[in-house]
Amino acid sequence: MPSASLVLDPAFVVAPVNRRTFGSFVEHMGRCVYTGIYEPDHATADEDGFRKDVLELTRELGVSLVRYPGGNFVSGYRWEDGVGPRDQRPRRLELAWHSIETNQFGLDEFMHWCAKAGVEPMMAVNLGSRGVQEALDLQEYANHPGGTALSDLRVQHGASTPYGLKLWCLGNEMDGPWQIGHKTASEYGRIAAETARAMRMIEPDLELVACGSSNSGMPTFGSWERDVLRECYDLVDHISCHAYYGDDAGDPASFLASAVDMDRFIDSVVATADHVGAELKSRKRIDISFDEWNVWYGDRSRRTDGPGDQWEVAPRRIEDEYNVTDAVVVGNLLISLLRHSDRVAVACLAQLANVIAPIMTEPGGPAWRQPIFHPFAITSRLAAGSVLRVETSSPTVDTEKFGEVAAVDAVATYDDGKLAVFLVNRSLDESIEVTVDISRTPVTGVLEALSVYDDDRLAVNTANQPDRVVPRQNESVRLENGLLTVTLPPVSWTALSASRD
Ligand code: AHR
């Protein structure tokens, strides 16, 4: 059997584990909100209309933060439509995803839901069809204690305590021609700077995210980040990255190596941001908000799934069914994000429910976990303390897109005598035995060894078979003389945890 090895040293710290790495995303798109997290007629609905089965799964997923309300949706959204008495809220044409928005769920409902789910909210403002004033109005409604028209309106709607929203996205994917209010980099950089400056006049210590490129394949990738940051470097804290990977070309070897692309993407944006910082002779550092990432198949520009052009409420949109291979890729993308914890300040698995999501639901029916749920939930549960720098020596696999890449990729965290190691085997056909030298740690006993793999790497979970793909105990794990060994099956993701006795 081929073998790989890595050495861990608690002194080789990248950065503290950042809980915001385990964010997710709720957009008013398809059935993410309606019949996803919110379904007042559902048997499990609570007094606010939230599905309790989905709330429980959200907690189990270990989500720390949720971005809202879009996505492309936000670029045509009027936030005030979604507050106040429900029977007076307008129904609107929703252009980004070609549907009807009923506005039965809005800011106040979202904030209630976040409190129940135990997650931090991340709010996006509309810089597509709207601008500075509407962003300020939303901020005043949400964050000002009272005594002004909009803050008193929030109090009148039942929220006497301000929401204290700290983390804000200044628009969404403004480089994309599909975006309502699409802009050039200098147009967007300008409005981002103006909005940020004005929002900081109300609250100087907000954390603001400027839009980076929609993906690293955009024709303006690189120059967009540079030009935007030249306009707003001193006024924002983070620049966004978005990336979706899929095996549309039937090339599983390259697909399994998607994290190589994510690594390069992060490194390029960090380099660009630091370049602008150097030009400006600034001591400030801009970090990355990787606020959309996942596996996503199919035609990304598709706006309707059904026949014709009907405008429907909560139509089914991009409800991708994920398999074991997708779960391994998602686990590997999380390894990449953790490895970059020194510069990735926020990351959001897009999205939370039904729309390219770890949690699936049927209206009036069950909720279940997609295979991608498992590596996310386990990583969120086990990663703690500091992320360690890991040098892996591994056999390689050949890929069409990235050339030769390491078959085994890994990252580790260490927290006061407790170690967690996350690994993938990207080989399509070979098991690999990995030896982890942990002799520099005081760790003496294995606590858990869980793997996601299957003889059928395309196996999925469905409403009828919700647990076809679940994590399995990896019985091969051994710890002797400071060496932790484990066998990784082909196309697998594994988490090990160990501690001192
Ligand atoms: O997450 C789905 C969509 O993908 C978002 O609305 C958009 O920002 C991205 O293109």
Tab-separated table of C-alpha atoms and ligand atoms in Angstrom, residues 25 27 29 71-72 97 172-173 244 292 296 351 356, ligand 1:
chain	number	residue	atom	x	y	z
A	25	PHE	CA	-25.423	31.432	4.101
A	27	GLU	CA	-30.381	33.669	0.768
A	29	MET	CA	-33.460	31.976	-3.148
A	71	GLY	CA	-26.363	36.677	-2.771
A	72	ASN	CA	-27.721	37.998	-6.027
A	97	TRP	CA	-33.862	34.068	-9.297
A	172	ASN	CA	-22.658	41.122	-3.618
A	173	GLU	CA	-20.649	40.027	-6.682
A	244	TYR	CA	-17.952	26.793	-6.414
A	292	GLU	CA	-19.575	31.709	-0.604
A	296	TRP	CA	-22.214	23.264	-7.252
A	351	GLN	CA	-26.105	27.747	1.314
A	356	ILE	CA	-26.794	23.767	-2.809
B	1	AHR	O1	-25.275	30.960	-3.754
B	1	AHR	C1	-25.932	31.126	-4.984
B	1	AHR	C2	-25.489	32.352	-5.753
B	1	AHR	O2	-24.170	32.190	-6.163
B	1	AHR	C3	-25.488	33.669	-5.013
B	1	AHR	O3	-26.721	34.298	-5.023
B	1	AHR	C4	-24.487	34.475	-5.768
B	1	AHR	O4	-23.853	35.427	-4.963
B	1	AHR	C5	-23.541	33.450	-6.350
B	1	AHR	O5	-23.310	33.642	-7.700
